[in-house]
Amino acid sequence: MNKKTVIGEPIVIGGRKLSLSRAIRAGDFVFLTGQVPFKGGEVMTTGTIEDQTRAVLDDIKSTLALADCQLGDVVKAMIWLRDRADFPGFNAVYGEYFPDDPPARSAVISELLVDVRVEVEVVAYKPEGQ
């Protein structure tokens, strides 16, 4: 099947449907939208970098499952942090989720569009039908 497939339900925040897909399967690759931390259906604007990183990676794990993937299928991760000082805390938690053969990764410091400490985007590789 060589077509683009939308994975998961639309993302709705504050009653507004966002103009993006949760994830897209394109052939053997699954591309996830950049994920910010959520708690109780709301953007998580409080909490430590460790709390926010766990929230993001748990949501990524759930979205990957919708595409019949797991964290071990992730081949690339892109990380945006609001504050350079958060990197050690982020990296410690990230290492818990990717203990063996971690994906290739980029990390930058950037002003984020929502008031959170971290955003993570991943690409997974899993041949269709496996």
Steps between C-alpha positions, in 0.01 A plus 500: 500500500687806376284784616480750780287385795390723786553338841280586799218739563526876435659705777257733674612762752251728670225382266705595192606230252863559407607508135744210530497124525614312810710271278537399136612165363678535167613158381722347766544825696276657763539875557363643825404862548714688751359416842478737794411378850134452587338420833128437533439609140662840551842632404728444800644844574629403845726226631869423476678417177498138617120506550443663163741265321325194644161638393627559145667162465200316646276671242747415223497137614117499485494657154759254371280214628217629278733438205599155635842638594697529821780722627756251367380579146595869532792583268514879542401741776496879482501685833420863575576630849407844627797523737853359461507426875221241446716276280649280778155428649350438157788276398476287816130426441548454124764235578244307707271475195778418252748291704633286211585600144351850535384681187699766321419831668515874457445742788472878488411784731202692365210718596199268486152597378336388826616560856672164557859395561536233228367379165597169341441374146588147388517290185457123528589230250289187488434320173128464439362163601773429754 
